[in-house]
Amino acid sequence: MSTVFWFRRDLRLGDNPALLAACAHGPVLPLFVLDPALWGPAGPSRRAYLAASLGALDASLRADGGRLSVVRGDPVRQVVRAARAVGASEVHVAADHGPYGARRDREVEAALAEEGVALVRTGSPYAVSPGRVRKADGSAYQVFTPFSRAWAEHGWRGPVAAPTGVKWQHLTEDTTEVPRPPLPAGLTLPEAGEEAAHRRWAEFLDDGVADYDERRDRPDLPGTSRMSHHLKWGEIHPRTLLADLAPRRGAGAGIYRTELAWREFYADVLDARPDTARDYLRAEYARMPYDEPDERFEAWCAGRTGFPVVDAAMRQLRAVGWMHNRMRMVSASFLVKDLHVEWQHGARHFLHWLVDGDLASNNHGWQWTAGSGTDAAPFFRVFNPTSQGRRFDPDGAYVRRWVQELADPERVPDPHDPSPEVRHSVGYPLAILDHGAERREALQRWETIRR
Ligand SMILES: Cc1cc2nc3c(=O)[nH]c(=O)nc-3n(C[C@H](O)[C@H](O)[C@H](O)COP(=O)(O)OP(=O)(O)OC[C@H]3O[C@@H](n4cnc5c(N)ncnc54)[C@H](O)[C@@H]3O)c2cc1C
């Protein structure tokens, strides 16, 4: 019996239970559908990264005597067509819990059923699939700590090996090349693919995880794993990481596990409340007065606010399609609480550039910062961008790295708060706003929804 394995956010051969399930019955067609509904909005970083990752997946399949068949168009039509072409009776996938993916899969499932073909879901991009961890009353958690406890108690299966001895099939008609659009000037991306993911993970296990607890909040140090884009595209599964962390007892490994739990938590929250991809989780925040994005929003996007650490963060995003977590919080807070712009505008800008851009982690990271999301992230706790810079980038190395105008210590002795004269002489903008005044303004606006 032939089957189709439809790759989506699981671009790997190893530790892929859904692929193993597909391979259990006979010849397998490895398929990727270039869906215009996802490709278009993905932004330049994710499009280019996805193209590279599909190239790496194809190379792995070719090394095993197969190849990846890529088709373009509506998945409902394309998956049915592929199943028909190889006479498959099952199409295997890892479940997609995102609002679009879940809906798309239901439609594909119904269309396949009309042809007598089953859509078989095995696992998901998470150690514990969204929807599994529930409170005693059956409802979803909205607070992280009890979720993470229940998540750890629930547990997960161990990693599985890559399939062997598979007879791979391919489509002979109407396949397409993955477009490789040129990257916008100034943008460079990390290496994609399963091998690169394992290499990076091995490096981090060797020389990063032990002091992750101490270094992870420092954007000036290479203190985090840089695994987010590999996880986003499923080039490695979190279960593989959790299995490697299990024997390690140090604080670094423990906190790393907790960070992975945040990823799972936000996927669970979004699964329970798909509307929160766009709307406020705490509905009252929709009533707060906000400003429309104007030229100050443009300055924020371009990294020209005159607040060095915010500008460094926004320029890092444009340069490498990634931003350090603390800087994501600081720059997001700046948009919502200093510029009084709704979080959705910032979330969209992030998703346009982030190579790890993920609806659940991004939009709930934004809602958390905006005070409208899960957990106790009180709105009145407003980040001061200058003191955040001094605290987490104590030598100014991060600011100097990303804000060229402030790079020279001779000309700019204090990169976190250069004087107006220094700014003028190096061509760096004056601050576009007074943080103290905007903080007070933010709190006044917040009062209007507390009454
Ligand atoms: C406003 C905002 C937007 C964000 N947008 C995204 C996004 O689009 N995609 C994304 O993967 N992460 C997002 N995050 C979470 C976090 O910033 C990134 O996961 C992290 O910076 C990735 O770098 P790393 O792999 O080196 O992280 P590490 O510190 O090494 O963490 C390891 C892994 O844990 C997970 N993780 C860590 N922190 C978080 C978190 N707060 N929420 C969810 N997962 C987490 C990620 O999968 C990460 O790869 C966002 C956070 C904020 C505040």
Short mmCIF file of C-alpha atoms and ligand atoms in Angstrom, two decimals:
data_model
loop_
_atom_site.label_atom_id
_atom_site.label_comp_id
_atom_site.label_asym_id
_atom_site.label_seq_id
_atom_site.Cartn_x
_atom_site.Cartn_y
_atom_site.Cartn_z
CA MET A 1 0.00 0.00 0.00
CA SER A 2 1.35 3.43 -0.96
CA THR A 3 1.17 6.39 1.35
CA VAL A 4 1.89 10.09 1.10
CA PHE A 5 3.89 11.89 3.76
CA TRP A 6 2.96 15.54 3.68
CA PHE A 7 5.75 17.64 5.22
CA ARG A 8 4.74 20.96 6.79
CA ARG A 9 6.46 22.12 9.97
CA ASP A 10 8.47 18.91 10.38
CA LEU A 11 11.25 19.21 7.82
CA ARG A 12 13.35 16.29 9.07
CA LEU A 13 13.71 12.54 8.74
CA GLY A 14 14.91 11.73 12.28
CA ASP A 15 12.63 11.55 15.33
CA ASN A 16 9.56 11.93 13.15
CA PRO A 17 6.86 9.48 14.35
CA ALA A 18 4.41 10.64 11.68
CA LEU A 19 6.93 9.77 8.98
CA LEU A 20 7.57 6.39 10.58
CA ALA A 21 3.82 5.75 10.57
CA ALA A 22 3.72 6.58 6.86
CA CYS A 23 6.65 4.25 6.16
CA ALA A 24 5.09 1.31 7.98
CA HIS A 25 3.01 0.17 5.02
CA GLY A 26 5.12 0.34 1.86
CA PRO A 27 6.26 2.96 -0.70
CA VAL A 28 6.04 6.59 0.45
CA LEU A 29 5.69 9.82 -1.51
CA PRO A 30 7.41 12.69 0.38
CA LEU A 31 5.40 15.79 -0.50
CA PHE A 32 5.57 19.50 0.22
CA VAL A 33 2.82 21.87 -0.88
CA LEU A 34 3.83 25.45 -1.50
CA ASP A 35 0.62 27.06 -0.30
CA PRO A 36 0.23 30.65 -1.56
CA ALA A 37 -1.82 31.47 1.54
CA LEU A 38 1.29 30.81 3.68
CA TRP A 39 4.11 31.60 1.27
CA GLY A 40 2.88 35.11 0.49
CA PRO A 41 2.61 36.47 4.04
CA ALA A 42 5.73 34.63 5.29
CA GLY A 43 8.07 37.59 4.69
CA PRO A 44 11.54 37.50 3.16
CA SER A 45 13.33 35.77 6.07
CA ARG A 46 11.00 32.83 6.43
CA ARG A 47 10.52 32.38 2.69
CA ALA A 48 14.28 32.21 2.10
CA TYR A 49 14.85 29.99 5.12
CA LEU A 50 12.04 27.63 4.15
CA ALA A 51 13.48 27.33 0.62
CA ALA A 52 16.90 26.44 2.09
CA SER A 53 15.37 23.98 4.54
CA LEU A 54 13.41 22.23 1.78
CA GLY A 55 16.67 22.03 -0.18
CA ALA A 56 18.34 20.33 2.79
CA LEU A 57 15.42 17.92 3.21
CA ASP A 58 15.54 17.04 -0.47
CA ALA A 59 19.29 16.39 -0.18
CA SER A 60 18.71 14.02 2.76
CA LEU A 61 16.03 12.16 0.81
CA ARG A 62 18.29 11.95 -2.24
CA ALA A 63 21.07 10.49 -0.10
CA ASP A 64 18.54 7.76 0.74
CA GLY A 65 17.51 7.20 -2.88
CA GLY A 66 14.44 9.43 -2.85
CA ARG A 67 13.54 13.04 -3.51
CA LEU A 68 11.06 15.63 -2.28
CA SER A 69 8.11 16.36 -4.57
CA VAL A 70 7.15 20.01 -4.31
CA VAL A 71 3.87 21.21 -5.76
CA ARG A 72 2.30 24.64 -5.70
CA GLY A 73 -1.31 25.60 -5.03
CA ASP A 74 -4.31 24.99 -2.80
CA PRO A 75 -3.45 22.07 -0.49
CA VAL A 76 -6.96 20.63 -0.81
CA ARG A 77 -6.49 20.13 -4.53
CA GLN A 78 -2.79 19.31 -4.46
CA VAL A 79 -2.80 16.71 -1.70
CA VAL A 80 -5.76 14.89 -3.26
CA ARG A 81 -3.99 14.99 -6.64
CA ALA A 82 -0.76 13.60 -5.17
CA ALA A 83 -2.58 10.82 -3.34
CA ARG A 84 -4.37 9.90 -6.54
CA ALA A 85 -1.13 9.96 -8.57
CA VAL A 86 0.54 7.29 -6.43
CA GLY A 87 -2.64 5.39 -5.54
CA ALA A 88 -2.21 6.14 -1.84
CA SER A 89 -4.81 5.03 0.65
CA GLU A 90 -3.42 7.17 3.48
CA VAL A 91 -1.87 10.63 3.77
CA HIS A 92 0.22 11.01 6.92
CA VAL A 93 0.93 14.27 8.72
CA ALA A 94 1.96 15.64 12.09
CA ALA A 95 -1.07 17.56 13.37
CA ASP A 96 -1.10 21.31 12.88
CA HIS A 97 -2.80 23.16 15.74
CA GLY A 98 -2.56 26.69 14.35
CA PRO A 99 -5.86 28.34 13.38
CA TYR A 100 -5.16 28.22 9.64
CA GLY A 101 -3.43 24.83 9.61
CA ALA A 102 -6.14 23.07 11.62
CA ARG A 103 -8.88 24.43 9.34
CA ARG A 104 -6.90 23.56 6.20
CA ASP A 105 -6.35 20.01 7.47
CA ARG A 106 -10.04 19.50 8.12
CA GLU A 107 -10.78 20.59 4.55
CA VAL A 108 -8.06 18.31 3.13
CA GLU A 109 -9.35 15.46 5.28
CA ALA A 110 -12.89 15.88 3.93
CA ALA A 111 -11.68 16.05 0.30
CA LEU A 112 -9.50 12.96 0.76
CA ALA A 113 -12.37 11.07 2.38
CA GLU A 114 -14.42 11.54 -0.78
CA GLU A 115 -11.68 9.61 -2.59
CA GLY A 116 -11.55 6.93 0.09
CA VAL A 117 -8.20 8.17 1.40
CA ALA A 118 -7.59 8.73 5.13
CA LEU A 119 -5.68 11.67 6.62
CA VAL A 120 -3.69 10.18 9.50
CA ARG A 121 -2.33 12.56 12.16
CA THR A 122 0.56 11.39 14.37
CA GLY A 123 2.10 13.74 16.92
CA SER A 124 2.64 17.47 16.43
CA PRO A 125 5.51 19.98 16.57
CA TYR A 126 5.26 19.86 20.37
CA ALA A 127 6.40 17.43 23.06
CA VAL A 128 2.82 17.43 24.36
CA SER A 129 0.27 18.27 21.71
CA PRO A 130 -1.88 21.35 22.35
CA GLY A 131 -5.17 20.46 24.01
CA ARG A 132 -3.75 17.54 26.01
CA VAL A 133 -2.86 19.37 29.22
CA ARG A 134 -6.06 20.56 30.84
CA LYS A 135 -7.20 21.75 34.27
CA ALA A 136 -9.33 19.44 36.42
CA ASP A 137 -12.48 21.12 35.04
CA GLY A 138 -11.34 20.43 31.46
CA SER A 139 -10.53 24.03 30.59
CA ALA A 140 -7.22 25.33 29.22
CA TYR A 141 -4.59 26.90 31.47
CA GLN A 142 -4.12 30.65 31.21
CA VAL A 143 -1.25 30.86 33.67
CA PHE A 144 2.15 29.45 32.82
CA THR A 145 3.42 27.95 36.10
CA PRO A 146 0.56 25.50 36.72
CA PHE A 147 0.57 24.64 33.01
CA SER A 148 4.27 23.85 33.05
CA ARG A 149 3.83 21.65 36.11
CA ALA A 150 0.97 19.70 34.51
CA TRP A 151 2.91 19.57 31.22
CA ALA A 152 5.94 18.00 32.92
CA GLU A 153 3.71 15.55 34.75
CA HIS A 154 2.01 14.57 31.51
CA GLY A 155 5.39 13.65 29.99
CA TRP A 156 6.23 12.72 26.41
CA ARG A 157 7.45 9.78 24.38
CA GLY A 158 11.15 9.24 23.71
CA PRO A 159 12.77 10.12 20.36
CA VAL A 160 12.48 7.63 17.50
CA ALA A 161 15.01 6.76 14.78
CA ALA A 162 14.75 7.79 11.14
CA PRO A 163 13.03 5.25 8.88
CA THR A 164 15.27 2.86 6.95
CA GLY A 165 14.86 0.81 3.81
CA VAL A 166 12.00 2.96 2.53
CA LYS A 167 10.94 2.78 -1.10
CA TRP A 168 10.52 6.48 -1.86
CA GLN A 169 8.19 7.58 -4.63
CA HIS A 170 7.98 10.90 -6.46
CA LEU A 171 5.56 12.79 -8.67
CA THR A 172 6.41 12.92 -12.35
CA GLU A 173 4.08 15.77 -13.34
CA ASP A 174 3.23 19.32 -12.26
CA THR A 175 5.94 19.63 -9.64
CA THR A 176 7.65 22.94 -9.08
CA GLU A 177 11.00 24.35 -8.04
CA VAL A 178 10.99 26.17 -4.70
CA PRO A 179 11.52 29.84 -5.57
CA ARG A 180 14.66 31.34 -4.10
CA PRO A 181 13.89 35.05 -4.01
CA PRO A 182 16.95 37.26 -3.38
CA LEU A 183 17.29 38.40 0.22
CA PRO A 184 16.71 42.09 0.90
CA ALA A 185 20.02 43.97 1.17
CA GLY A 186 21.65 43.60 4.56
CA LEU A 187 19.79 40.45 5.64
CA THR A 188 21.75 37.25 6.33
CA LEU A 189 20.17 34.09 7.65
CA PRO A 190 21.41 31.09 9.63
CA GLU A 191 22.08 27.75 7.98
CA ALA A 192 18.93 25.69 7.52
CA GLY A 193 18.22 21.97 7.75
CA GLU A 194 18.17 18.98 10.03
CA GLU A 195 21.94 18.57 10.06
CA ALA A 196 22.51 22.23 10.92
CA ALA A 197 19.94 21.93 13.72
CA HIS A 198 21.71 18.94 15.27
CA ARG A 199 25.09 20.62 14.93
CA ARG A 200 23.90 23.77 16.65
CA TRP A 201 22.21 21.77 19.39
CA ALA A 202 25.37 19.72 20.03
CA GLU A 203 27.39 22.95 20.31
CA PHE A 204 24.91 24.40 22.77
CA LEU A 205 24.94 21.23 24.88
CA ASP A 206 28.73 21.39 24.93
CA ASP A 207 29.29 25.00 25.77
CA GLY A 208 26.02 26.86 26.35
CA VAL A 209 23.49 25.00 28.45
CA ALA A 210 25.60 24.79 31.62
CA ASP A 211 25.51 28.56 32.16
CA TYR A 212 22.33 29.29 30.23
CA ASP A 213 20.67 30.40 33.47
CA GLU A 214 23.27 33.14 33.92
CA ARG A 215 23.78 34.28 30.35
CA ARG A 216 20.40 33.95 28.66
CA ASP A 217 19.25 37.48 29.54
CA ARG A 218 22.35 39.14 28.07
CA PRO A 219 21.90 40.22 24.45
CA ASP A 220 25.60 41.12 24.26
CA LEU A 221 26.64 37.48 24.84
CA PRO A 222 25.96 34.39 22.72
CA GLY A 223 24.12 32.99 25.74
CA THR A 224 21.04 31.42 24.16
CA SER A 225 20.68 28.35 21.98
CA ARG A 226 19.53 29.97 18.70
CA MET A 227 17.33 26.92 18.18
CA SER A 228 14.08 28.81 17.58
CA HIS A 229 14.18 28.72 13.76
CA HIS A 230 15.10 25.02 13.79
CA LEU A 231 12.15 24.36 16.12
CA LYS A 232 9.83 26.55 14.09
CA TRP A 233 10.41 24.47 10.97
CA GLY A 234 10.65 21.14 12.78
CA GLU A 235 14.20 20.48 11.65
CA ILE A 236 14.56 19.04 15.13
CA HIS A 237 11.78 18.09 17.53
CA PRO A 238 11.59 19.50 21.08
CA ARG A 239 11.33 15.91 22.31
CA THR A 240 14.88 15.32 21.04
CA LEU A 241 16.08 18.33 23.03
CA LEU A 242 14.17 17.26 26.15
CA ALA A 243 15.68 13.76 25.97
CA ASP A 244 19.20 15.24 25.85
CA LEU A 245 18.40 17.58 28.74
CA ALA A 246 16.90 14.86 30.94
CA PRO A 247 20.16 13.54 32.46
CA ARG A 248 21.49 17.07 33.11
CA ARG A 249 20.84 18.32 36.60
CA GLY A 250 22.22 21.87 36.45
CA ALA A 251 20.16 25.06 36.69
CA GLY A 252 20.89 25.86 33.04
CA ALA A 253 19.24 22.67 31.77
CA GLY A 254 16.27 23.19 34.11
CA ILE A 255 15.62 26.71 32.88
CA TYR A 256 16.06 25.68 29.26
CA ARG A 257 13.34 23.07 29.77
CA THR A 258 11.11 25.81 31.18
CA GLU A 259 11.70 27.95 28.09
CA LEU A 260 10.62 25.05 25.88
CA ALA A 261 7.52 24.80 28.07
CA TRP A 262 6.69 28.45 27.22
CA ARG A 263 6.64 27.49 23.56
CA GLU A 264 4.26 24.63 24.35
CA PHE A 265 2.14 26.83 26.61
CA TYR A 266 1.54 29.47 23.97
CA ALA A 267 0.63 26.82 21.39
CA ASP A 268 -1.86 25.42 23.90
CA VAL A 269 -3.35 28.85 24.61
CA LEU A 270 -3.75 29.56 20.91
CA ASP A 271 -5.30 26.15 20.34
CA ALA A 272 -7.89 26.86 23.04
CA ARG A 273 -8.47 30.46 21.89
CA PRO A 274 -7.68 30.76 18.15
CA ASP A 275 -9.18 34.28 18.18
CA THR A 276 -6.22 35.48 20.29
CA ALA A 277 -3.96 35.34 17.26
CA ARG A 278 -5.46 38.75 16.43
CA ASP A 279 -7.71 39.77 19.33
CA TYR A 280 -6.95 40.61 22.93
CA LEU A 281 -6.93 37.65 25.31
CA ARG A 282 -8.07 40.08 28.01
CA ALA A 283 -10.91 41.73 26.15
CA GLU A 284 -10.90 44.93 28.24
CA TYR A 285 -7.58 45.95 26.65
CA ALA A 286 -9.36 46.46 23.34
CA ARG A 287 -11.15 49.43 24.97
CA MET A 288 -7.95 51.24 25.94
CA PRO A 289 -7.25 54.33 23.80
CA TYR A 290 -4.37 53.71 21.37
CA ASP A 291 -2.67 55.84 18.73
CA GLU A 292 -2.57 55.04 15.04
CA PRO A 293 0.89 54.13 13.71
CA ASP A 294 2.55 57.27 12.34
CA GLU A 295 6.10 58.39 11.54
CA ARG A 296 7.22 57.41 15.05
CA PHE A 297 6.10 53.85 14.29
CA GLU A 298 8.21 54.05 11.13
CA ALA A 299 11.17 55.20 13.25
CA TRP A 300 10.63 52.20 15.52
CA CYS A 301 10.56 49.80 12.55
CA ALA A 302 13.73 51.34 11.12
CA GLY A 303 15.65 51.40 14.43
CA ARG A 304 15.79 55.21 14.57
CA THR A 305 13.95 56.03 17.80
CA GLY A 306 17.01 57.54 19.46
CA PHE A 307 16.79 54.91 22.24
CA PRO A 308 19.97 52.92 21.58
CA VAL A 309 18.93 49.53 22.87
CA VAL A 310 15.57 49.65 21.07
CA ASP A 311 17.31 50.68 17.85
CA ALA A 312 19.94 47.96 18.25
CA ALA A 313 17.17 45.39 18.64
CA MET A 314 15.18 46.59 15.64
CA ARG A 315 18.29 46.65 13.48
CA GLN A 316 19.33 43.18 14.66
CA LEU A 317 15.90 41.96 13.53
CA ARG A 318 16.42 43.40 10.04
CA ALA A 319 20.01 42.16 9.79
CA VAL A 320 19.66 38.54 10.90
CA GLY A 321 15.91 37.85 11.14
CA TRP A 322 16.24 37.18 14.86
CA MET A 323 16.15 39.24 18.03
CA HIS A 324 17.24 38.39 21.54
CA ASN A 325 14.30 37.58 23.85
CA ARG A 326 14.91 40.42 26.30
CA MET A 327 15.16 42.82 23.41
CA ARG A 328 11.87 41.49 22.00
CA MET A 329 10.28 42.40 25.32
CA VAL A 330 11.93 45.83 25.52
CA SER A 331 11.16 46.84 21.93
CA ALA A 332 7.60 45.49 22.17
CA SER A 333 7.03 47.39 25.41
CA PHE A 334 8.35 50.54 23.74
CA LEU A 335 5.81 50.26 20.93
CA VAL A 336 2.82 49.61 23.19
CA LYS A 337 3.65 51.74 26.23
CA ASP A 338 5.81 54.56 24.86
CA LEU A 339 4.24 54.92 21.42
CA HIS A 340 0.76 53.72 22.55
CA VAL A 341 0.36 51.66 19.38
CA GLU A 342 -1.65 48.42 19.50
CA TRP A 343 0.43 45.26 19.77
CA GLN A 344 -0.91 43.80 16.52
CA HIS A 345 1.04 46.34 14.45
CA GLY A 346 4.31 45.37 16.11
CA ALA A 347 3.52 41.66 15.98
CA ARG A 348 2.99 41.97 12.22
CA HIS A 349 6.32 43.74 11.75
CA PHE A 350 8.08 41.05 13.79
CA LEU A 351 6.40 38.27 11.83
CA HIS A 352 7.47 39.88 8.59
CA TRP A 353 11.17 39.72 9.51
CA LEU A 354 11.60 36.90 12.03
CA VAL A 355 13.01 33.68 10.66
CA ASP A 356 11.55 31.93 13.72
CA GLY A 357 8.27 33.88 13.33
CA ASP A 358 5.59 31.76 14.92
CA LEU A 359 2.01 32.89 15.43
CA ALA A 360 1.61 31.42 18.92
CA SER A 361 4.96 32.46 20.44
CA ASN A 362 5.06 35.83 18.72
CA ASN A 363 1.53 37.01 19.22
CA HIS A 364 1.32 35.76 22.79
CA GLY A 365 4.79 37.18 23.50
CA TRP A 366 3.36 40.48 22.30
CA GLN A 367 0.17 40.15 24.33
CA TRP A 368 2.22 39.30 27.42
CA THR A 369 4.28 42.46 26.96
CA ALA A 370 1.18 44.53 26.23
CA GLY A 371 -0.40 43.33 29.49
CA SER A 372 -3.36 41.81 27.65
CA GLY A 373 -2.13 38.24 27.55
CA THR A 374 -1.64 35.31 29.88
CA ASP A 375 0.03 35.48 33.25
CA ALA A 376 0.76 38.27 35.64
CA ALA A 377 2.54 40.74 33.40
CA PRO A 378 1.05 43.89 34.90
CA PHE A 379 0.57 46.74 32.50
CA PHE A 380 1.97 49.22 35.02
CA ARG A 381 5.40 47.57 34.82
CA VAL A 382 6.81 49.67 31.99
CA PHE A 383 10.33 48.91 30.77
CA ASN A 384 12.68 51.87 30.85
CA PRO A 385 14.69 51.32 27.67
CA THR A 386 17.78 53.15 28.92
CA SER A 387 18.06 51.30 32.21
CA GLN A 388 17.23 47.98 30.53
CA GLY A 389 20.18 48.68 28.22
CA ARG A 390 22.53 49.51 31.07
CA ARG A 391 21.45 46.45 33.02
CA PHE A 392 21.51 43.77 30.32
CA ASP A 393 24.15 45.24 28.03
CA PRO A 394 26.50 46.58 30.69
CA ASP A 395 29.46 47.30 28.42
CA GLY A 396 27.32 48.55 25.55
CA ALA A 397 28.69 45.84 23.26
CA TYR A 398 25.23 44.95 21.93
CA VAL A 399 24.37 48.55 21.09
CA ARG A 400 27.76 49.13 19.48
CA ARG A 401 27.40 45.93 17.45
CA TRP A 402 24.07 46.88 15.86
CA VAL A 403 24.03 50.68 15.88
CA GLN A 404 26.96 51.63 13.70
CA GLU A 405 26.80 55.33 14.63
CA LEU A 406 27.47 54.43 18.27
CA ALA A 407 30.20 51.85 17.62
CA ASP A 408 33.26 53.99 18.37
CA PRO A 409 34.01 54.20 22.13
CA GLU A 410 36.27 57.21 21.57
CA ARG A 411 33.52 59.27 20.03
CA VAL A 412 30.65 57.73 22.01
CA PRO A 413 31.75 56.99 25.56
CA ASP A 414 28.21 56.23 26.78
CA PRO A 415 26.38 54.26 24.08
CA HIS A 416 23.23 53.92 26.22
CA ASP A 417 22.60 57.62 26.62
CA PRO A 418 24.78 59.69 24.31
CA SER A 419 24.60 63.46 24.79
CA PRO A 420 22.82 65.59 22.15
CA GLU A 421 26.25 66.85 20.96
CA VAL A 422 27.57 63.32 20.49
CA ARG A 423 24.38 62.27 18.67
CA HIS A 424 24.75 65.25 16.39
CA SER A 425 28.40 64.55 15.66
CA VAL A 426 27.88 60.85 14.80
CA GLY A 427 24.54 61.28 13.01
CA TYR A 428 22.42 59.41 15.55
CA PRO A 429 18.89 60.75 16.16
CA LEU A 430 17.70 62.52 19.29
CA ALA A 431 15.17 60.53 21.33
CA ILE A 432 11.78 60.74 19.59
CA LEU A 433 9.97 60.96 22.93
CA ASP A 434 10.34 61.53 26.66
CA HIS A 435 10.08 58.10 28.28
CA GLY A 436 8.96 59.47 31.67
CA ALA A 437 6.12 61.46 30.13
CA GLU A 438 4.97 58.57 27.91
CA ARG A 439 5.05 56.19 30.84
CA ARG A 440 2.67 58.50 32.72
CA GLU A 441 0.48 58.77 29.63
CA ALA A 442 0.37 54.97 29.31
CA LEU A 443 -0.72 54.60 32.92
CA GLN A 444 -3.45 57.22 32.48
CA ARG A 445 -4.80 55.34 29.49
CA TRP A 446 -4.68 52.12 31.46
CA GLU A 447 -6.76 53.75 34.23
CA THR A 448 -9.60 54.13 31.72
CA ILE A 449 -10.06 50.36 31.49
CA ARG A 450 -9.61 49.72 35.20
CA ARG A 451 -12.67 51.69 36.21
C1 LIG B 1 7.37 40.04 21.64
C2 LIG B 1 7.92 38.64 21.52
C3 LIG B 1 7.82 37.97 20.30
C4 LIG B 1 8.35 36.65 20.17
N1 LIG B 1 8.20 36.01 18.97
C5 LIG B 1 8.63 34.72 18.83
C6 LIG B 1 8.46 34.01 17.61
O1 LIG B 1 7.89 34.50 16.65
N2 LIG B 1 8.97 32.74 17.54
C7 LIG B 1 9.60 32.15 18.59
O2 LIG B 1 10.04 31.00 18.46
N3 LIG B 1 9.76 32.79 19.76
C8 LIG B 1 9.31 34.06 19.92
N4 LIG B 1 9.47 34.71 21.11
C9 LIG B 1 10.09 34.00 22.24
C10 LIG B 1 11.63 34.14 22.35
O3 LIG B 1 12.00 35.49 22.25
C11 LIG B 1 12.38 33.33 21.28
O4 LIG B 1 11.89 32.01 21.26
C12 LIG B 1 13.87 33.29 21.57
O5 LIG B 1 14.40 34.59 21.61
C13 LIG B 1 14.57 32.47 20.49
O6 LIG B 1 15.95 32.46 20.64
P1 LIG B 1 16.72 31.16 21.18
O7 LIG B 1 16.32 29.97 20.41
O8 LIG B 1 18.17 31.50 21.24
O9 LIG B 1 16.11 31.07 22.64
P2 LIG B 1 16.56 30.23 23.93
O10 LIG B 1 16.65 31.20 25.05
O11 LIG B 1 17.73 29.40 23.65
O12 LIG B 1 15.26 29.35 24.23
C14 LIG B 1 15.13 28.00 23.78
C15 LIG B 1 13.82 27.81 23.09
O13 LIG B 1 12.75 27.96 24.01
C16 LIG B 1 11.64 28.56 23.37
N5 LIG B 1 11.35 29.85 24.03
C17 LIG B 1 12.19 30.60 24.76
N6 LIG B 1 11.57 31.68 25.26
C18 LIG B 1 10.30 31.61 24.81
C19 LIG B 1 9.15 32.43 24.99
N7 LIG B 1 9.16 33.54 25.75
N8 LIG B 1 8.01 32.08 24.37
C20 LIG B 1 7.94 30.96 23.63
N9 LIG B 1 9.00 30.13 23.43
C21 LIG B 1 10.15 30.46 24.02
C22 LIG B 1 12.04 28.79 21.92
O14 LIG B 1 11.58 27.70 21.17
C23 LIG B 1 13.55 28.80 21.99
O15 LIG B 1 14.17 28.43 20.80
C24 LIG B 1 8.96 36.03 21.28
C25 LIG B 1 9.06 36.72 22.49
C26 LIG B 1 8.55 38.00 22.62
C27 LIG B 1 8.67 38.72 23.93
#
